[in-house]
Coordinates of C-alpha atoms in Angstrom, one line a residue:
X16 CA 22.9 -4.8 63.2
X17 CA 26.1 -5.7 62.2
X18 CA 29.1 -2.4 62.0
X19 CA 32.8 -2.4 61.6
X20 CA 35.9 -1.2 63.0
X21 CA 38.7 -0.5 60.4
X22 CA 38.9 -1.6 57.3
X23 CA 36.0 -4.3 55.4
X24 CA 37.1 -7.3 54.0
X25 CA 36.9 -7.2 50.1
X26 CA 33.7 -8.9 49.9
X27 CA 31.8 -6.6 52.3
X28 CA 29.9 -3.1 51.6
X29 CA 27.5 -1.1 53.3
X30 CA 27.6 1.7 55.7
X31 CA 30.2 3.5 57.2
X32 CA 32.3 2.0 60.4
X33 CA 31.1 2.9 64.0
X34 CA 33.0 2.5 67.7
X35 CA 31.7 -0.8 69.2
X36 CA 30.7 -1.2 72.4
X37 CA 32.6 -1.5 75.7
X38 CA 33.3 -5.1 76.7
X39 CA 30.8 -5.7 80.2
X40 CA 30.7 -9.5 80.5
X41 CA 32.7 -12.4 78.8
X42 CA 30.0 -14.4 79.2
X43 CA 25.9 -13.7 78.7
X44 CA 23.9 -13.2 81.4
X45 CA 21.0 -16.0 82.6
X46 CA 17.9 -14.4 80.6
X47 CA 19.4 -11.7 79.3
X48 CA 16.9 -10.0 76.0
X49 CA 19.4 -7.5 75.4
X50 CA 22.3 -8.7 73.9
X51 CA 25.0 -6.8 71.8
X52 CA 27.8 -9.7 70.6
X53 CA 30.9 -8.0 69.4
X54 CA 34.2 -8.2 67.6
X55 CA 33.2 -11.2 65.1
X56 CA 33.5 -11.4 61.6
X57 CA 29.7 -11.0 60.6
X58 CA 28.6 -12.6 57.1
X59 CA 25.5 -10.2 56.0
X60 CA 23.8 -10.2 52.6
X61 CA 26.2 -7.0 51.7
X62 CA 29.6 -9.0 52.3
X63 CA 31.9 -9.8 55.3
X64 CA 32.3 -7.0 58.2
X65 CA 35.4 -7.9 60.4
X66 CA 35.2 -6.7 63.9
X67 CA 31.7 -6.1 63.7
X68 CA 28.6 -6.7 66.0
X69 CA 25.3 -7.9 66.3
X70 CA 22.8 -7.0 68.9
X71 CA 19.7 -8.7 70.1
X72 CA 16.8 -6.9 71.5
X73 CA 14.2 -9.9 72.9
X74 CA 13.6 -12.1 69.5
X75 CA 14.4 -10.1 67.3
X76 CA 17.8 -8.3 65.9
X77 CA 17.8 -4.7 66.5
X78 CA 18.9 -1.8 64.2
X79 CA 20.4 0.3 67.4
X80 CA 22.5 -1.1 70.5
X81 CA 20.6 0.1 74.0
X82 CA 23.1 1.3 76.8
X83 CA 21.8 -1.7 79.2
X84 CA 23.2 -4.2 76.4
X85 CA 24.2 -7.3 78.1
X86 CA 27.5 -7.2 75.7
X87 CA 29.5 -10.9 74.9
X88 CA 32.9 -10.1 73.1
X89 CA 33.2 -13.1 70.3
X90 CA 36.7 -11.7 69.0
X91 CA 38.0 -14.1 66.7
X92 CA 35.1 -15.8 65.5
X93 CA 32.6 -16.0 62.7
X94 CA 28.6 -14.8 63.3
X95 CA 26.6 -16.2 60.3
X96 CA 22.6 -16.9 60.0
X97 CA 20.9 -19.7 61.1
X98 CA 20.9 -22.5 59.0
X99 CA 17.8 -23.0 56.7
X100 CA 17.3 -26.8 56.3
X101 CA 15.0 -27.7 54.0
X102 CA 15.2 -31.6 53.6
X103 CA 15.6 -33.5 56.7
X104 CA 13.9 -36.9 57.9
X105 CA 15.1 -36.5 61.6
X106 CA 17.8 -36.6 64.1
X107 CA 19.2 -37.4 67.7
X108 CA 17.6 -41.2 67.2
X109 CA 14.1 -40.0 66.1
X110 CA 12.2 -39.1 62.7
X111 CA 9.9 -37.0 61.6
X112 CA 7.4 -40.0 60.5
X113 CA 7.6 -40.5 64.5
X114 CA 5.2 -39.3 67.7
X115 CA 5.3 -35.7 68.7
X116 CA 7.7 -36.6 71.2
X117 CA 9.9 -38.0 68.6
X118 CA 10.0 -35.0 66.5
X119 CA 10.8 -32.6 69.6
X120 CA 13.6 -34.8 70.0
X121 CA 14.7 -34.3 66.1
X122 CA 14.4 -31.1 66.1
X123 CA 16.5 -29.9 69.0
X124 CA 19.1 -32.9 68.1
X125 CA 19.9 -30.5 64.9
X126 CA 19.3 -27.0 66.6
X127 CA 22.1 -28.0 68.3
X128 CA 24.4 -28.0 65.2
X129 CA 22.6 -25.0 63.9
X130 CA 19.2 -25.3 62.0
X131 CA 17.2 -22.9 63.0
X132 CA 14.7 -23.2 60.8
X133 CA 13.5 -26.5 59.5
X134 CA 11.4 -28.4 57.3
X135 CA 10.2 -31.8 58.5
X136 CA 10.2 -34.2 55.4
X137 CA 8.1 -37.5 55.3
X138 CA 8.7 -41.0 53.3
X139 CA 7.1 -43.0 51.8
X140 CA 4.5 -45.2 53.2
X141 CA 0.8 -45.9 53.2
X142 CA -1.2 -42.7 52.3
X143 CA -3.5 -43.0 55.3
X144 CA -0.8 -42.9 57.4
X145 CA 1.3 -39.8 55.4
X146 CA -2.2 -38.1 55.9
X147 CA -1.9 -38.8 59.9
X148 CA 1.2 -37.6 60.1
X149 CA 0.5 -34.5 58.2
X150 CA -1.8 -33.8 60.7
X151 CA 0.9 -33.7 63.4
X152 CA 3.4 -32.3 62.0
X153 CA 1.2 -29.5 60.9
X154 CA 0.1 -28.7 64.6
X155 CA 3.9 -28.8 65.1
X156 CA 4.3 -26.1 62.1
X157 CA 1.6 -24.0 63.7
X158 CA 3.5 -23.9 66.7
X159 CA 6.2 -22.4 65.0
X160 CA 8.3 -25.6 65.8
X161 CA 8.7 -26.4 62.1
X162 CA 8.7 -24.2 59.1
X163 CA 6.2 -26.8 57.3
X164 CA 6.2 -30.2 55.8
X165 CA 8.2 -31.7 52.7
X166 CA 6.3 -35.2 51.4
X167 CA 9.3 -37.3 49.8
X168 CA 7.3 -39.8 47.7
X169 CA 5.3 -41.9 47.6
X170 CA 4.7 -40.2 43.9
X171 CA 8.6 -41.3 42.8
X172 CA 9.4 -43.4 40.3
X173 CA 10.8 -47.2 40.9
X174 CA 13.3 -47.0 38.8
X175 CA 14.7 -44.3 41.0
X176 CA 13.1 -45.0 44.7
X177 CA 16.5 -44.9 46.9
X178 CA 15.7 -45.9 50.3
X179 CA 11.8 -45.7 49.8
X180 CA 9.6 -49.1 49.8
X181 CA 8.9 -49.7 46.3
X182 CA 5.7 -51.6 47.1
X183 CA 4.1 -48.0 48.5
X184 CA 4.8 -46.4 45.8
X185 CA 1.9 -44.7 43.2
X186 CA 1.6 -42.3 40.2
X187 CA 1.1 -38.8 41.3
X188 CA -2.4 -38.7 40.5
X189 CA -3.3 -35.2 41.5
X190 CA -6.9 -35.8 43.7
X191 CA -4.0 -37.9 45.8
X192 CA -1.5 -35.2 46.2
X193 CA -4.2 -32.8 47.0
X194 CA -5.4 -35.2 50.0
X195 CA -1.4 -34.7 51.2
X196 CA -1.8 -31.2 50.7
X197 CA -5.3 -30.5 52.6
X198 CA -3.9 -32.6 55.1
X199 CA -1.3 -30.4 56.2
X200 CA -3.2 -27.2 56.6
X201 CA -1.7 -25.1 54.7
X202 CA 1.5 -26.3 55.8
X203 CA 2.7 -28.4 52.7
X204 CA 6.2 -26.3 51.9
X205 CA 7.0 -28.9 49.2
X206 CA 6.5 -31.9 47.3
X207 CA 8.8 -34.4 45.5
X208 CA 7.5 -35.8 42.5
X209 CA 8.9 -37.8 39.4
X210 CA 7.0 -35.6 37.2
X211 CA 7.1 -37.8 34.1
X212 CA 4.7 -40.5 35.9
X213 CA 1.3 -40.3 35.0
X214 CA -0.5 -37.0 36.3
X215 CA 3.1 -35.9 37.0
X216 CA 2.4 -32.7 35.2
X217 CA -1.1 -31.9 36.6
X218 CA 0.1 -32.4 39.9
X219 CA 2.9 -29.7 39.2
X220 CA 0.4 -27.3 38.0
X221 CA -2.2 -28.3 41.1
X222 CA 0.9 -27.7 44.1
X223 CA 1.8 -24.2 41.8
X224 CA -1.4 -23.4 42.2
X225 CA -1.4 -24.1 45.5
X226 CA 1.9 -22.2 46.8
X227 CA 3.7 -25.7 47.5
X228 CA 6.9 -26.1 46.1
X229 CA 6.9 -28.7 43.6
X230 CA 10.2 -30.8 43.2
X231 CA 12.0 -33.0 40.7
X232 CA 13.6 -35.7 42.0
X233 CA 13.9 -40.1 42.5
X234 CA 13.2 -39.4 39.2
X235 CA 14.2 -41.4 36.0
X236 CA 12.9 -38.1 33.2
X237 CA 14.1 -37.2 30.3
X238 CA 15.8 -33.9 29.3
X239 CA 12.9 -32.7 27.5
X240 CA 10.3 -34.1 30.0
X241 CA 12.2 -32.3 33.0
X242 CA 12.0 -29.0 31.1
X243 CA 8.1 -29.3 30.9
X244 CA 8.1 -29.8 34.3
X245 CA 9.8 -26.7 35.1
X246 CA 7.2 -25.0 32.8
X247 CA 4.6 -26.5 34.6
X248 CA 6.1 -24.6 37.4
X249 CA 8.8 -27.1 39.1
X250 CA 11.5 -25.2 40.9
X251 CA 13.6 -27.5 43.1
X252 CA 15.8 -30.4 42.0
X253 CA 15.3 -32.9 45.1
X254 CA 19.1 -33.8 46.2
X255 CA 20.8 -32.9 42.7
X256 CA 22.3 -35.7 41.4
X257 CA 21.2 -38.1 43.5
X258 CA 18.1 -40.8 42.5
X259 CA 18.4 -39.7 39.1
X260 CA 19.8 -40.5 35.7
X261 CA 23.6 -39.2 35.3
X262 CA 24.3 -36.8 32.8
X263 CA 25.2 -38.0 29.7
X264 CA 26.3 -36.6 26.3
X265 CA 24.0 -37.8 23.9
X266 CA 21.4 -38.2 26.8
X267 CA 21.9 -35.1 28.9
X268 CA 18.6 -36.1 31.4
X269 CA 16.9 -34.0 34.4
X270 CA 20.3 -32.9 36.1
X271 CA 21.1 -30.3 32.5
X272 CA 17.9 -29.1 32.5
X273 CA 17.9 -28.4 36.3
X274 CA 20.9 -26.8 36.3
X275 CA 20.4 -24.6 33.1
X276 CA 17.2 -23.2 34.8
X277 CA 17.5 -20.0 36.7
X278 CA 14.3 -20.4 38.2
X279 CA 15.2 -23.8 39.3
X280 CA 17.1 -24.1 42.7
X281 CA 19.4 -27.5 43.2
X282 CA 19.3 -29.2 46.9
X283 CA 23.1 -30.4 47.3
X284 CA 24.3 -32.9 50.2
X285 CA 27.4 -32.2 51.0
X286 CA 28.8 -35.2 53.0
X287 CA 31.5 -36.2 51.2
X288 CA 29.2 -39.7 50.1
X289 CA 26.8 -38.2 48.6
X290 CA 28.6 -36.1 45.8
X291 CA 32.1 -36.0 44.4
X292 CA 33.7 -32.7 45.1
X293 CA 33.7 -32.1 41.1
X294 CA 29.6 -32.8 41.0
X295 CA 29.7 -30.2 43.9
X296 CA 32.2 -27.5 42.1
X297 CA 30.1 -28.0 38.7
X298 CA 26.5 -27.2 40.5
X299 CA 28.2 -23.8 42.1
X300 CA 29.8 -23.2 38.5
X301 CA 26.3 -23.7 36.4
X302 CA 23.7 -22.9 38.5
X303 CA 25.7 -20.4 40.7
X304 CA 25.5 -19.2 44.2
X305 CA 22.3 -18.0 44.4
X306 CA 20.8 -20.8 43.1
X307 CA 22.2 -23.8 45.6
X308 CA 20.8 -25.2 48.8
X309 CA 22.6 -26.9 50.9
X310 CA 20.3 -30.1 52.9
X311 CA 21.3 -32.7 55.1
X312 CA 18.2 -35.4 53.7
X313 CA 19.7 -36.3 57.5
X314 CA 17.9 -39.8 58.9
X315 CA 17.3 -40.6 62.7
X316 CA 21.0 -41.6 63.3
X317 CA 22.2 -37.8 62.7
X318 CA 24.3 -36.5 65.2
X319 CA 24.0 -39.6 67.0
X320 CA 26.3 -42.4 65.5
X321 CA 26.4 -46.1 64.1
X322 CA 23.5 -48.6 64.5
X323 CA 20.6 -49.9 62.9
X324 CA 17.9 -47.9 62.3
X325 CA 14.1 -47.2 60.6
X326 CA 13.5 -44.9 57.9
X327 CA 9.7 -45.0 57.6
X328 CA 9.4 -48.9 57.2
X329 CA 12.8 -50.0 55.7
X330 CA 15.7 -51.1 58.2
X331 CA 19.1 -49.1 57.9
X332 CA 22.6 -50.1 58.6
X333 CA 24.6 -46.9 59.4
X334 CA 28.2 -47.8 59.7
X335 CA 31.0 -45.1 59.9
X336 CA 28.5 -42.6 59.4
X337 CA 26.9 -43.8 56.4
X338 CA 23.5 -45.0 55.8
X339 CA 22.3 -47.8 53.9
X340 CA 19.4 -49.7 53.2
X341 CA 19.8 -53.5 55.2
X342 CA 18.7 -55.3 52.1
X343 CA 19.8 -54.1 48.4
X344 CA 22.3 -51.2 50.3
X345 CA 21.5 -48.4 48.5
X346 CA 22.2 -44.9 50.5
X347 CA 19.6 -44.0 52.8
X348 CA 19.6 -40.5 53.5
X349 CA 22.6 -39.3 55.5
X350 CA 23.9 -38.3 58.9
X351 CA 24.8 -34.7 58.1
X352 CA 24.2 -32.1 60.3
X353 CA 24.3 -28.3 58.8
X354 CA 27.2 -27.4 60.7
X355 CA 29.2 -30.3 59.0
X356 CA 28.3 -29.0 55.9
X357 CA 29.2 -25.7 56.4
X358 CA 32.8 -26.6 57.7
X359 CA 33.3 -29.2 54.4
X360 CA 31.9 -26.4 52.0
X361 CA 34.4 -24.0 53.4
X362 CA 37.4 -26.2 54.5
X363 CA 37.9 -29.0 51.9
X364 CA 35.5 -28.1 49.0
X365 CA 37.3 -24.2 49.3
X366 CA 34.0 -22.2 48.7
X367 CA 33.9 -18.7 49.6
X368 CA 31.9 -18.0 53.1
X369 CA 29.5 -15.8 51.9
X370 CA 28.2 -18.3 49.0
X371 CA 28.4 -21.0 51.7
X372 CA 26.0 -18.9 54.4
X373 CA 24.0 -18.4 51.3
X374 CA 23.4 -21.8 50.2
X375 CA 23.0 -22.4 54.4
X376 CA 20.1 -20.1 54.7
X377 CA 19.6 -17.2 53.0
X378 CA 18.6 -19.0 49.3
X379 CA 16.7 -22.0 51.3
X380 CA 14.9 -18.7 53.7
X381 CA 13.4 -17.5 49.9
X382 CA 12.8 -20.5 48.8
X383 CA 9.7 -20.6 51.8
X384 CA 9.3 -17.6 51.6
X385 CA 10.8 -16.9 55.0
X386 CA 13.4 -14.3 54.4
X387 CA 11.3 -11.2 55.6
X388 CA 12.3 -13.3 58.5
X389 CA 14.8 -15.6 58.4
X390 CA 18.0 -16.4 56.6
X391 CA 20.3 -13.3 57.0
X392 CA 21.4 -11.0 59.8
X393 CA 19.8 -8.1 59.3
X394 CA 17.6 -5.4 61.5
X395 CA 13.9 -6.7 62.1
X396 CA 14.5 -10.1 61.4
X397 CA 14.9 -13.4 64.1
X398 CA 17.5 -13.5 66.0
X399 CA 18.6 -16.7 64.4
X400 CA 22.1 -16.5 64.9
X401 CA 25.2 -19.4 65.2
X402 CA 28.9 -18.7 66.2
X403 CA 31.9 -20.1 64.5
X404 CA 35.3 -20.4 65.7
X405 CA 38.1 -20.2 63.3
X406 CA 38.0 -23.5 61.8
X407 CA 34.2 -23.5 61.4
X408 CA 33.4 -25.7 64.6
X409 CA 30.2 -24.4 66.5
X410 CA 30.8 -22.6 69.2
X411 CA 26.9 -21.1 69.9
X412 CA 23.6 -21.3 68.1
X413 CA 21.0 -18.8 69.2
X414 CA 17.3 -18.9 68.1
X415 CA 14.9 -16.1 68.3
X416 CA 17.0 -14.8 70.8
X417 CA 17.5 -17.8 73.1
X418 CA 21.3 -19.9 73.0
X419 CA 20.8 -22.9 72.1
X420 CA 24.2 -24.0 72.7
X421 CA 25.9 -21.3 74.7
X422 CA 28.9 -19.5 73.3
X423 CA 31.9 -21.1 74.0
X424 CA 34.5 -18.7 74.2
X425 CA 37.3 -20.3 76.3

């Protein structure tokens, strides 16, 4: 639980301040399932508490702070939530589309710049395959490894495919995206569909049905075919902006009626390639702060650096941290890592902390319907923590009580 000594910031509410406790160890202990971190700026759902603590009883973060505390003072430094990724292909030099031992590797590769929480998205290729892999990453989910499975196409429109292989494409004909969705086990989180393809609708209503989040997106829809697929139950626009017609005038197209939704929420990448820092400003303007999640749509080369690379079948150049396809160049995917995004949001695009941790984790943690658990600090829930020093670098990522990357205080 997070308390305060002195005065909140302006942002923050909540109960009244408390004495925190006596600094033990600079350091934490090897093992230690008592934990009490101290003198941080803490982002909760209530606002910013300056000076405040956290403490970590086993997995979990406790409501009281037990005298045997193993307590870390992180004076000077920001505690915020986990990140909540909710689009991401891979990292560290592996993908999700990969063996198991590949996506272990992805996975830690961006626990180490904060995700706590992730969701392992496919592309396209040949359904039999997409069903094998669901299979995987499903046992992976089950695990509690992954927080579930996002299928990025193959039900996307040509017009609009990105870096997907246009010959594996296919109409989202609903018996199809039911085979995807049977095939994870109950752990299909979402689904990206140009919804104005043949069956796009059905299939809408079928993953609604379902529980599976159904998502616009490498869509080339109208204005008035994107707003029946949000009646049909839509509620994610895949990578606003991106692989989908610009917003025009007379032709206004999927991004106004995404954005005008409230019970749409709009995936941003915030790399400084994907968006202009006015496409960014007018999503947090329209659709507001509750209503943005921040992704990385991050490809094997994330936090690992230039080279070629696969994204399911098609080669990629990544030069100066930007991916492209080898033939035609369009952008494929990006090397963002959360902790990237979180220092851009805050440090060049200006956006208040507290919108940024919520566009981190705590919207994307609702969005799965994870935030009994996940996605704020708050009594009862994981210990999902990472550490910021005062420019926003990572200095410690926690999960469930474990570092990930120990603090680094010096």
């Amino acid at each position: 639980m997070a308390t305060a000594s002195g005065a909140r910031d302006a942002t923050s509410s909540g109960s009244a301040a408390c004495a925190r406790p006596a600094t033990t160890h600079p350091q934490p202990a090897s093992g230690a399932r008592r934990q009490t971190l101290v003198g941080a700026r803490v982002v909760l759902p209530t606002g910013t508490v300056p000076d405040g603590s956290i403490t970590i009883d086993g997995t979990r973060i406790s409501g009281a702070t037990p005298a045997d505390a193993h307590v870390i003072d992180v004076s000077g430094h920001w505690l915020v939530p986990g990140f909540v990724d909710i689009h991401n292909h891979g990292g560290g030099g592996a993908s999700f589309s990969g063996t198991a031992d590949d996506v272990h590797k992805a996975i830690h590769a961006h626990r180490r710049h904060g995700t706590t929480t992730l969701v392992a998205s496919t592309v396209t290729d040949d359904m039999d395959l997409l069903v094998q892999q669901a299979g995987l990453l499903s046992e992976l989910a089950e695990q509690g490894d992954l927080a579930g499975i996002h299928f990025e196409g193959p039900f996307i429109s040509p017009c609009r495919k990105g870096a997907h292989s246009e010959e594996l494409l296919r109409d989202p004909d609903p018996a199809e995206v039911r085979k995807l969705i049977d095939a994870a086990r109950g752990k299909a989180k979402m689904v990206t569909l140009a919804t104005e393809l043949p069956g796009g609708i059905d299939s809408v209503r079928l993953l609604a049905e379902h529980g599976v989040i159904a998502a616009v997106g490498h869509t080339d829809a109208t204005y008035e075919q994107t707003v029946e697929a949000i009646e049909a139950g839509a509620t994610v626009a895949t990578h606003l902006f991106n692989a989908m017609p610009t917003l025009g005038h007379r032709s206004p197209g999927p991004i106004a009626a995404l954005l005008e939704d409230e019970r749409v929420t709009v995936e941003l990448i915030n790399d400084g390639v994907h968006l202009h820092p006015a496409a960014l400003e007018l999503a947090f303007r329209h659709a507001g702060a509750g209503r943005v999640a921040f992704i990385t749509d991050a490809m094997d080369a994330a936090g690992i650096g230039d080279g070629r690379y696969l994204l399911g079948p098609l080669e990629v150049e990544v030069s100066e941290g930007v991916a492209r396809l080898v033939e035609g160049g369009a952008i494929a995917g990006s090397t963002l890592t959360m902790d990237r995004a979180f220092q851009r949001a805050v440090t060049i695009d200006r956006l208040p902390v507290e919108d940024v941790v919520a566009a981190l984790s705590a919207n994307p943690a609702r969005l799965l319907g994870m935030d009994d658990r996940v996605g704020s600090l708050e009594p009862g829930k994981d210990a999902d923590l990472v550490l910021l020093d005062e420019n926003f670098d990572l200095k410690g990522v926690m999960r469930r009580g474990d570092w990930v990357v120990d603090p680094q205080l010096a």
